[in-house]
Coordinates of C-alpha atoms and ligand atoms in Angstrom, one line a residue:
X1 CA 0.0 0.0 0.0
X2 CA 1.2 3.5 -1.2
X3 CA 1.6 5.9 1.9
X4 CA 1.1 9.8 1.4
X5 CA 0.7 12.8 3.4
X6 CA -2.5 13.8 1.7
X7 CA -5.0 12.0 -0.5
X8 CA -6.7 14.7 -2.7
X9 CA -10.1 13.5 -4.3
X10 CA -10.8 14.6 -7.6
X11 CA -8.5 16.3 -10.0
X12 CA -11.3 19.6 -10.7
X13 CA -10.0 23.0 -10.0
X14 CA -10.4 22.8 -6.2
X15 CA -8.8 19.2 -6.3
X16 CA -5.9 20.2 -8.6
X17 CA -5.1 23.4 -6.7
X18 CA -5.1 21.6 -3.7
X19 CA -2.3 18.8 -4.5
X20 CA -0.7 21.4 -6.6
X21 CA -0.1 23.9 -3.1
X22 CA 0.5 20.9 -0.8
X23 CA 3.2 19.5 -3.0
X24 CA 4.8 23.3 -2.6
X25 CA 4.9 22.8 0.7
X26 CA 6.7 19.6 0.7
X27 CA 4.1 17.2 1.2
X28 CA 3.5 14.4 -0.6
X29 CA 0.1 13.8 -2.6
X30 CA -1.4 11.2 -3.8
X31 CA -4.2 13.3 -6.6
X32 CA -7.0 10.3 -7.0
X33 CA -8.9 11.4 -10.2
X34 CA -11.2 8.8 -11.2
X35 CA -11.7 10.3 -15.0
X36 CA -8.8 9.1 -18.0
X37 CA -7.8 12.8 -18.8
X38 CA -5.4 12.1 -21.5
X39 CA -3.8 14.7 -23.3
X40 CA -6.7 17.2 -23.4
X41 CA -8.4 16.7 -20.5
X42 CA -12.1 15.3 -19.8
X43 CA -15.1 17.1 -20.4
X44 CA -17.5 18.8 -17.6
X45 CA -20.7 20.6 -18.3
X46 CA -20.2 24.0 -17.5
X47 CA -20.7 27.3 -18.8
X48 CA -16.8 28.2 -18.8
X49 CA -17.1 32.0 -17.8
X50 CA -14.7 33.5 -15.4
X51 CA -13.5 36.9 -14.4
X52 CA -9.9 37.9 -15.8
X53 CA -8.6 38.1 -12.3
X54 CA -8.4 34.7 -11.9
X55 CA -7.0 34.5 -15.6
X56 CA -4.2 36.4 -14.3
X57 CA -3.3 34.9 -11.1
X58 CA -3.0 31.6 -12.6
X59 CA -1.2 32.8 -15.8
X60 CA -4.0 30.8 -18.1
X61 CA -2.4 31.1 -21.3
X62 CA -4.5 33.6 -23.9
X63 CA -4.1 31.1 -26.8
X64 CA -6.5 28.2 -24.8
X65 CA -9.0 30.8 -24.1
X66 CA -12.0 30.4 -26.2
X67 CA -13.7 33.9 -26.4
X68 CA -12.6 37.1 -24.4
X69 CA -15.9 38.7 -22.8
X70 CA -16.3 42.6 -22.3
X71 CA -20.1 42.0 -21.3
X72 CA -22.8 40.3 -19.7
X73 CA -26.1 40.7 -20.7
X74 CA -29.0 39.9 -18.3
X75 CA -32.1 39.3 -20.1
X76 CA -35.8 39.2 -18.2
X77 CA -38.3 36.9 -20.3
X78 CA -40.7 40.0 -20.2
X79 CA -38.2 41.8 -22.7
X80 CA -36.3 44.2 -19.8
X81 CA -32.3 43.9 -21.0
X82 CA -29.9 45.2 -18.2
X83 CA -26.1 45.3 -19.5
X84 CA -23.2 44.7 -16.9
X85 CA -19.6 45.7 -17.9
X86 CA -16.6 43.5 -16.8
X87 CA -13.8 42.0 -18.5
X88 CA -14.2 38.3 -18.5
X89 CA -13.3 34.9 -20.3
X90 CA -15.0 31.7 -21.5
X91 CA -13.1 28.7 -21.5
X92 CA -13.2 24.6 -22.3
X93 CA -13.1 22.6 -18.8
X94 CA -11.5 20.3 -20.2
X95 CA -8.4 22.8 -21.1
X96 CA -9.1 24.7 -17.9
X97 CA -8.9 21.5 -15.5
X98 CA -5.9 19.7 -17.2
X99 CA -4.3 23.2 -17.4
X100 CA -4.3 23.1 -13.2
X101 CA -3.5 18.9 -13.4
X102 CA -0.5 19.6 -14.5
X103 CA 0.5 22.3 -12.5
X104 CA 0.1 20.1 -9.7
X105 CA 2.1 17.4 -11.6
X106 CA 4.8 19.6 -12.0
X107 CA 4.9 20.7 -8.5
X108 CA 5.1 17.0 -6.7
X109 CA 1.7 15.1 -6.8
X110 CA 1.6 12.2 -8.0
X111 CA -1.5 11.8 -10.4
X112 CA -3.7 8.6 -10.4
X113 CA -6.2 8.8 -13.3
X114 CA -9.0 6.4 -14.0
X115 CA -9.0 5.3 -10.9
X116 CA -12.2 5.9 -8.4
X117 CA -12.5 6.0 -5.3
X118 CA -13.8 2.8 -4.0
X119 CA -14.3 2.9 -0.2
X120 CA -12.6 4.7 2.3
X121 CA -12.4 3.9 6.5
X122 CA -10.0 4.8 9.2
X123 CA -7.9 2.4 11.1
X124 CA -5.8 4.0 13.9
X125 CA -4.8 7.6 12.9
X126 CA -4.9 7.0 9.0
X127 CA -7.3 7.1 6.4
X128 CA -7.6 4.3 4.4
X129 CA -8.9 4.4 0.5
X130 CA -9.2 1.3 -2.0
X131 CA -9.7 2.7 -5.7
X132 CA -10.4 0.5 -8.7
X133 CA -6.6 -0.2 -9.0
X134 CA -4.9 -0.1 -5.7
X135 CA -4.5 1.1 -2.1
X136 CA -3.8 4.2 -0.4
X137 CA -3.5 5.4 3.2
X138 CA -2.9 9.1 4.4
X139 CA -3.7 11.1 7.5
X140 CA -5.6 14.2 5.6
X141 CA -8.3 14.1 2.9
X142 CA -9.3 16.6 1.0
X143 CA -12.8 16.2 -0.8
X144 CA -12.4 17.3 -3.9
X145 CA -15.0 15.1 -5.8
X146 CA -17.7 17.6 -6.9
X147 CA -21.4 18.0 -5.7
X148 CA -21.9 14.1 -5.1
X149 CA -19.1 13.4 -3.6
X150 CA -18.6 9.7 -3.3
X151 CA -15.8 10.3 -0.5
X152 CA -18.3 12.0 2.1
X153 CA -21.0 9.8 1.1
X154 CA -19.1 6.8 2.2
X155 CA -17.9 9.0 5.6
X156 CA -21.5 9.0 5.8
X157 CA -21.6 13.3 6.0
X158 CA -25.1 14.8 5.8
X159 CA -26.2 15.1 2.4
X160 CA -27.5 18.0 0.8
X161 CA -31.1 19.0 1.2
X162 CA -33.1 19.3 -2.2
X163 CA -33.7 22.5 -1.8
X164 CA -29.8 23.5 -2.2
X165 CA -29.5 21.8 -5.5
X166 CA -30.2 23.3 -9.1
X167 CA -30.7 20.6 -12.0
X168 CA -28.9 22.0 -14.9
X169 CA -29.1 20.7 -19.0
X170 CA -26.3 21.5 -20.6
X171 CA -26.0 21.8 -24.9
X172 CA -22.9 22.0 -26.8
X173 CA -23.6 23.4 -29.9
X174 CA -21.3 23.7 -33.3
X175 CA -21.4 26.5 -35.1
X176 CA -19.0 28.7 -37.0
X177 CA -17.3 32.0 -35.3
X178 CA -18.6 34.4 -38.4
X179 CA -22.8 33.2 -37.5
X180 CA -21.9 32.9 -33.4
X181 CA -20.5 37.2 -34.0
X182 CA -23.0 38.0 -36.1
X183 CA -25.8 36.7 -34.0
X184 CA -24.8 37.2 -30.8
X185 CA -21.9 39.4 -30.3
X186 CA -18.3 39.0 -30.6
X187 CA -18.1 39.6 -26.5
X188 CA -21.1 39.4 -24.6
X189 CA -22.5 36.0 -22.3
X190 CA -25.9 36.2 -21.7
X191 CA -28.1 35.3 -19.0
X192 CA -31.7 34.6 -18.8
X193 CA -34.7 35.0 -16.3
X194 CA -37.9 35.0 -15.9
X195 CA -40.0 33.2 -12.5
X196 CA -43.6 33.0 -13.9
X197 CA -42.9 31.8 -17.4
X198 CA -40.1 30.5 -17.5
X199 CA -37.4 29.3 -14.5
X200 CA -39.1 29.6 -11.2
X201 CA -36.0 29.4 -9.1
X202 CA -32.9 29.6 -11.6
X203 CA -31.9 30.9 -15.1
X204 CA -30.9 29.9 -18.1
X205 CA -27.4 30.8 -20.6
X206 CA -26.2 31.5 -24.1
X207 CA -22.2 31.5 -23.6
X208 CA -20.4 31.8 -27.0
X209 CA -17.3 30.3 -27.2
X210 CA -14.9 30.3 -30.1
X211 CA -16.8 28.1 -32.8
X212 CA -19.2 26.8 -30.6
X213 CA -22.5 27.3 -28.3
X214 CA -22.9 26.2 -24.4
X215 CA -26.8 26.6 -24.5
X216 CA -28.1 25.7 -20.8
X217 CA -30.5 25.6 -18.3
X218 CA -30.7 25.4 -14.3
X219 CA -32.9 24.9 -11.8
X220 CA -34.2 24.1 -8.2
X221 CA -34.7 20.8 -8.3
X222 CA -38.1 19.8 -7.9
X223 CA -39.8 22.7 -9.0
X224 CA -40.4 21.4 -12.3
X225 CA -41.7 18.2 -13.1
X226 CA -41.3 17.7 -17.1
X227 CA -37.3 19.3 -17.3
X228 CA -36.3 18.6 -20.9
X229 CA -40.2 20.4 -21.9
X230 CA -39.2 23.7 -19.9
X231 CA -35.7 23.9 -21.6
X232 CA -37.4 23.8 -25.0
X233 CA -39.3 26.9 -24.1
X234 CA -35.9 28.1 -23.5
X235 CA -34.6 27.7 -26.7
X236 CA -37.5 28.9 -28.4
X237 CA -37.1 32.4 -27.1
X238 CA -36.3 34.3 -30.7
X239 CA -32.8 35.2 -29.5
X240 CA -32.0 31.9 -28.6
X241 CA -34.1 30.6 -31.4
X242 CA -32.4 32.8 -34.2
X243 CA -28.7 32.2 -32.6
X244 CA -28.8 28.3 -32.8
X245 CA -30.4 28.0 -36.1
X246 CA -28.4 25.5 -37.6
X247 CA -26.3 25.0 -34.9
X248 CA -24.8 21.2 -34.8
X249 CA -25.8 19.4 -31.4
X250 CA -22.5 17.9 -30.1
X251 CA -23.6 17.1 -26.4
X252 CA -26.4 17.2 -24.2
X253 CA -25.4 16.8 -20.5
X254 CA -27.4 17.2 -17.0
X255 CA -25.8 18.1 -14.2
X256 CA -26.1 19.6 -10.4
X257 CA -24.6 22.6 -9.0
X258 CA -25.1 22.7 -5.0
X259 CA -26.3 26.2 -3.8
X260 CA -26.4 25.6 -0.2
X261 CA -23.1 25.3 1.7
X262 CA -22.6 21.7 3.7
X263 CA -23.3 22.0 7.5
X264 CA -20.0 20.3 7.9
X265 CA -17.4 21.3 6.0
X266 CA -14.5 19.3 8.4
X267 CA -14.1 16.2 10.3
X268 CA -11.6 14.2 11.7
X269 CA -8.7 15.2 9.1
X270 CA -11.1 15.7 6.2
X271 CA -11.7 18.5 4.3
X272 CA -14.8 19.4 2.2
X273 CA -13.7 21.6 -0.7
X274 CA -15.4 23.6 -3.8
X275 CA -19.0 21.7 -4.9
X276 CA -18.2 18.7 -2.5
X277 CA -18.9 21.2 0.3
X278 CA -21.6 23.6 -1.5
X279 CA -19.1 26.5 -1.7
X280 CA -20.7 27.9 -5.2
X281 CA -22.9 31.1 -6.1
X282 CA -26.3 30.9 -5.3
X283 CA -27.1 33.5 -7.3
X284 CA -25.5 33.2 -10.6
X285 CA -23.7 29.3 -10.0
X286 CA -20.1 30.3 -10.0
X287 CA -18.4 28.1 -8.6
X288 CA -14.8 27.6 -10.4
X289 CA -12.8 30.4 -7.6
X290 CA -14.8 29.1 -4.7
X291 CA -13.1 25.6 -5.6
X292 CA -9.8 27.2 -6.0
X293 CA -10.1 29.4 -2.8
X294 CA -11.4 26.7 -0.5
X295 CA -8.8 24.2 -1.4
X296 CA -5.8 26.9 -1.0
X297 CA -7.7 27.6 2.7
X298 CA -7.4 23.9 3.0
X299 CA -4.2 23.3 3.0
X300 CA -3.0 26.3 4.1
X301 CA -5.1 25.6 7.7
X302 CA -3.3 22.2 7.7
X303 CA -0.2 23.6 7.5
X304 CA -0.6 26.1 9.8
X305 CA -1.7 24.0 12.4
X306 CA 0.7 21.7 12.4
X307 CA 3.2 24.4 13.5
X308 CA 1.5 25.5 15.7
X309 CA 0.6 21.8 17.3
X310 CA -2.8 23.0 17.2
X311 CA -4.3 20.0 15.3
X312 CA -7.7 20.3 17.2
X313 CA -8.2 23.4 16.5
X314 CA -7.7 22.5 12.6
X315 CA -11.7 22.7 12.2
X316 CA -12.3 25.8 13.8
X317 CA -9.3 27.3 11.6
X318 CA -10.6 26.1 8.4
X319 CA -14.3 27.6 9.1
X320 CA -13.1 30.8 10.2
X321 CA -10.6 31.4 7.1
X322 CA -13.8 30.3 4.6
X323 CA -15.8 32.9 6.4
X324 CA -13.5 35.4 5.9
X325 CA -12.4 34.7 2.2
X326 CA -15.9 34.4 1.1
X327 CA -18.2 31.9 3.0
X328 CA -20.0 34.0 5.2
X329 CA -21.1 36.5 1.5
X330 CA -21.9 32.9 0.2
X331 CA -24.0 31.9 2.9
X332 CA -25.9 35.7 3.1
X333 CA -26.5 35.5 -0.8
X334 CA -28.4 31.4 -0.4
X335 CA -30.8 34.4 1.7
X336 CA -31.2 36.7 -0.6
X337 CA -32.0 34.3 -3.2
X338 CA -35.3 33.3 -1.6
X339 CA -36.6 37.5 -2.0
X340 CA -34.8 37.8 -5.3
X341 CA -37.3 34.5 -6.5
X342 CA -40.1 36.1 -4.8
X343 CA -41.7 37.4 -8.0
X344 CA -40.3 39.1 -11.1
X345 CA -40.6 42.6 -10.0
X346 CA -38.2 41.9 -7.4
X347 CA -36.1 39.6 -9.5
X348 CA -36.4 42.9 -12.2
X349 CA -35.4 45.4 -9.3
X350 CA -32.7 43.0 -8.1
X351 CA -30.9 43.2 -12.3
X352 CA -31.6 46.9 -12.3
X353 CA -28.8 46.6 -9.5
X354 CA -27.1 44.0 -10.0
X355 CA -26.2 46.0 -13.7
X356 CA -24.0 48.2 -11.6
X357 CA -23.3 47.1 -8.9
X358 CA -21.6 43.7 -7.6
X359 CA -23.9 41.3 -6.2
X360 CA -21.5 41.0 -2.9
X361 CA -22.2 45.1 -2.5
X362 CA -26.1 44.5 -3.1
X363 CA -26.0 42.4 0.0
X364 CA -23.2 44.3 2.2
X365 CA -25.2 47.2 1.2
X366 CA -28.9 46.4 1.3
X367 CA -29.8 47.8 -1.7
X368 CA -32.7 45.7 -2.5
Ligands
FAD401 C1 -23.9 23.4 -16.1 C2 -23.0 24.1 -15.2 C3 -22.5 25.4 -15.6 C4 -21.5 26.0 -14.8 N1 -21.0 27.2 -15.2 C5 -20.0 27.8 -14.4 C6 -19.4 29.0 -14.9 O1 -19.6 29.5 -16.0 N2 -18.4 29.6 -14.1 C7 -18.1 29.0 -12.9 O2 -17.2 29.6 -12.2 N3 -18.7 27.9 -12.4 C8 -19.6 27.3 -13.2 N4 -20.2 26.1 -12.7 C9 -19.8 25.5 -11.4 C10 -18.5 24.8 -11.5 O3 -18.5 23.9 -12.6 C11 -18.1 24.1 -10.3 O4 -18.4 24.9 -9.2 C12 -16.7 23.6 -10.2 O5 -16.4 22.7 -11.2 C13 -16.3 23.0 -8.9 O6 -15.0 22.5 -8.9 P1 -14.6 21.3 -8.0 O7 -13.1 21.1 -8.2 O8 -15.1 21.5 -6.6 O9 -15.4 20.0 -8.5 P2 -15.5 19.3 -10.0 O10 -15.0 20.3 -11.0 O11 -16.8 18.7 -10.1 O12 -14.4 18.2 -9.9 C14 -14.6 17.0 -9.2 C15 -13.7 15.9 -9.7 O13 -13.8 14.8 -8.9 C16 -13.8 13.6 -9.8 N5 -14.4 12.5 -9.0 C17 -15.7 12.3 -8.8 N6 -15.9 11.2 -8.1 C18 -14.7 10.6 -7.9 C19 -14.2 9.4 -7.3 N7 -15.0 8.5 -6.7 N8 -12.9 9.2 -7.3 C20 -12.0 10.1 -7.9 N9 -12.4 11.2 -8.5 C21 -13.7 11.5 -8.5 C22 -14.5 14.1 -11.0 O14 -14.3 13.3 -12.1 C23 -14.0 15.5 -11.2 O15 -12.9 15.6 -12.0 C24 -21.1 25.4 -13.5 C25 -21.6 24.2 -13.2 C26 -22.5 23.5 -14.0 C27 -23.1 22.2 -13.6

C-alpha cells in the first residue's frame, strides 16, 4: 500500500489546486482522479465563464482561451435587458482542468487517473482508500470530488437537502465564429430570467465560445416536473431561437450545481472543498474560484496547524478562514436568493442593481 501525506479526491480545479499547493509545501500527494484525462483533459458541463482576475493569477495562457468577454447581458423573459460591464473569459473545462492537473504534476503530486475511489475507512490515525486499481492510506483528505461526492458519502456526512440543488441541461452546440459574432456578439455572455414563465428558481445561458455554443439551463430541483419540456421553451425564445439556427448538437449533458453550503465542512482530518462542500454562487452558479479558494484555505489551515501543534483546532481554523475569504457572502446571498425568487418585479429590481453594482455590494449594502 502507497503511503502519502494527503489523498486529494478529484483532480477539478479545487482538487488540482489543492495537490498542486500541498506539493509546494513539501508534502506528498497522492491526486485520485477517477476520469482518464489524456492529453486534453475530460469534459465537464459548464458554462466556462470566469473573471480575468483569476486568468491572471494563474497565468492561463491567452491562446487556450476560447472567447474574451467585455459583457454580460442579463435578459428578463418579459423583454427588460440590463447590461453589466466586466472583463471576463469563456473557457473549455477540459483545457481549464488539465491546465491546473499539470500544475500540480509539475509541483510533486503524484497523479492517479481512471482510478475511483472505491471505499474509504479509518484504522488508527490513517485514512484508508481502496480505488479501482490499488491502495492508499494518508492522515488528511481533502474532498475534492464535486457536488456528489462519493468520498463523504461513504464517511457518511449529511447530504445536501433538495432545496440546495439546481438541475442543470447543458448543450454543446457547433457553429462557425462568423454566424456565433453575427448573432450574438463578438463579446457578450448572456443570462436569462424569468419566474412565472419560464425558471421559477434559476436561469438559463447563451455563452459563445470560439466556434461553438454552451446553451443551458438550471434549476431548483423539484420545481419542475417535465425538465427537458421547460428547456425547450428556453430555446424557443427568438434570440435563442435565431442564434442556434443551424447549430450542430454535439452534447447534451445534466448536471447539479449545490447552492447551499454543507453543515460540515470538516471532520476528523477531512476537508470538504469547492462543490463537495456547497461553496458555489447561489445567485449566478459560480463556482470555479470558490473551488480554487477553498482548497488553498485547505491546506494552508493544515499547514498552519501543524506548526503551531494546534491539530484540534484544525476545524475551527478552516471555518473561520472560509468565512472570511468568502463563505459567510456565500451563505448571506443562499438568503437573498429566496426575496430575489419572490416574483419578477423583485427579481427585475434585483438586475436593475445587480447592472452596476456587484452582487456581494447589493448584500453588504442592502440595496434591495
Ligand atoms: C452546467 C454548469 C455550468 C456552470 N458554469 C459555471 C461557470 O460558468 N463559471 C463558474 O465559475 N462555475 C460554473 N459552474 C460551477 C463549476 O463547474 C463548479 O463549481 C466547479 O467545477 C467545482 O470544482 P470542484 O473542483 O469542486 O469539482 P469538480 O469540477 O466537479 O471536480 C470533481 C472531480 O472529482 C472527480 N471525481 C468524482 N468522483 C470521484 C471518485 N469517486 N474518485 C476520484 N475522483 C472522483 C470528477 O471526475 C471531477 O474531476 C457550472 C456548473 C454547471 C453544472
Amino acid at each position: 500500500m502507497e503511503k502519502f501525506d494527503i489523498i486529494v479526491v478529484g483532480a477539478g480545479p479545487g482538487g488540482s489546486i489543492a495537490a498542486k499547493i500541498a506539493a509546494d509545501k513539501g508534502y506528498s500527494i497522492c491526486l485520485l482522479e477517477k476520469e482518464d484525462l489524456g492529453k486534453n483533459g475530460r469534459y465537464k458541463a459548464c458554462g466556462g465563464a470566469m473573471a480575468w482576475e483569476l486568468i491572471d493569477k494563474i497565468k492561463f495562457p491567452e491562446e487556450k482561451i476560447d472567447r474574451m468577454v467585455e459583457k454580460l447581458i442579463l435578459h428578463h423573459v418579459d423583454g427588460n435587458i440590463y447590461s453589466k460591464k466586466g472583463k471576463g473569459a469563456v473557457i473549455w473545462r477540459n483545457k481549464f482542468d488539465k491546465f491546473l492537473t499539470d500544475m500540480a504534476i509539475t509541483s510533486g503530486a503524484e497523479l492517479k487517473q481512471n482510478e475511483g475511489l472505491l471505499e474509504i475507512k479509518k484504522i488508527n490515525s490513517r485514512y484508508l482508500i481502496r480505488t479501482s486499481n490499488s491502495k492508499y492510506s494518508a492522515k488528511y483528505i481533502i474532498a475534492a470530488d464535486g457536488v456528489n461526492s462519493p468520498t463523504l458519502s461513504k464517511l457518511y456526512w449529511e447530504k445536501f437537502d433538495k432545496k440546495d440543488l439546481i438541475l442543470t441541461l447543458t448543450q454543446e452546440m457547433e457553429l462557425n465564429k462568423k454566424k456565433i459574432d453575427e448573432r450574438l456578439g463578438n463579446d457578450e455572455i448572456h443570462l436569462f430570467f424569468g419566474i412565472k414563465d419560464f425558471i421559477p428558481l434559476g436561469y438559463a445561458w447563451l455563452f459563445p465560445k470560439k466556434d461553438a455554443l454552451t446553451v443551458g439551463w438550471g434549476n431548483q430541483i423539484g420545481k419542475i416536473k417535465h425538465t427537458k419540456s421547460e428547456f425547450n421553451k428556453f430555446l424557443n425564445i427568438p434570440l435563442v431561437n435565431h442564434t442556434i439556427k443551424d447549430a450542430n448538437l454535439i452534447r447534451y449533458t445534466p448536471h447539479l450545481i449545490p447552492v447551499g453550503v454543507r453543515p460540515i465542512l470538516y471532520k476528523d482530518f477531512v476537508f470538504a472543498v469547492g462543490d463537495a462542500g456547497g461553496m458555489v454562487d447561489p445567485i449566478s452558479g459560480k463556482g470555479i474560484p470558490y473551488a480554487m479558494m477553498s482548497a488553498e484555505i485547505a491546506i494552508k489551515t493544515i499547514n498552519y496547524c501543524e506548526k503551531r501543534d494546534r491539530e484540534e483546532k484544525m476545524g475551527e481554523t478552516y471555518i473561520k478562514r472560509l468565512d472570511r475569504s468568502f463563505l459567510s457572502i456565500l451563505k448571506q446571498k443562499r438568503n437573498l436568493r429566496e426575496k430575489i425568487f419572490q416574483n419578477d418585479e423583485r427579481l427585475k429590481s434585483f438586475l436593475e442593481l445587480w447592472e452596476n453594482h456587484r452582487s456581494s455590494e447589493i448584500i453588504l449594502r442592502n440595496l434591495l
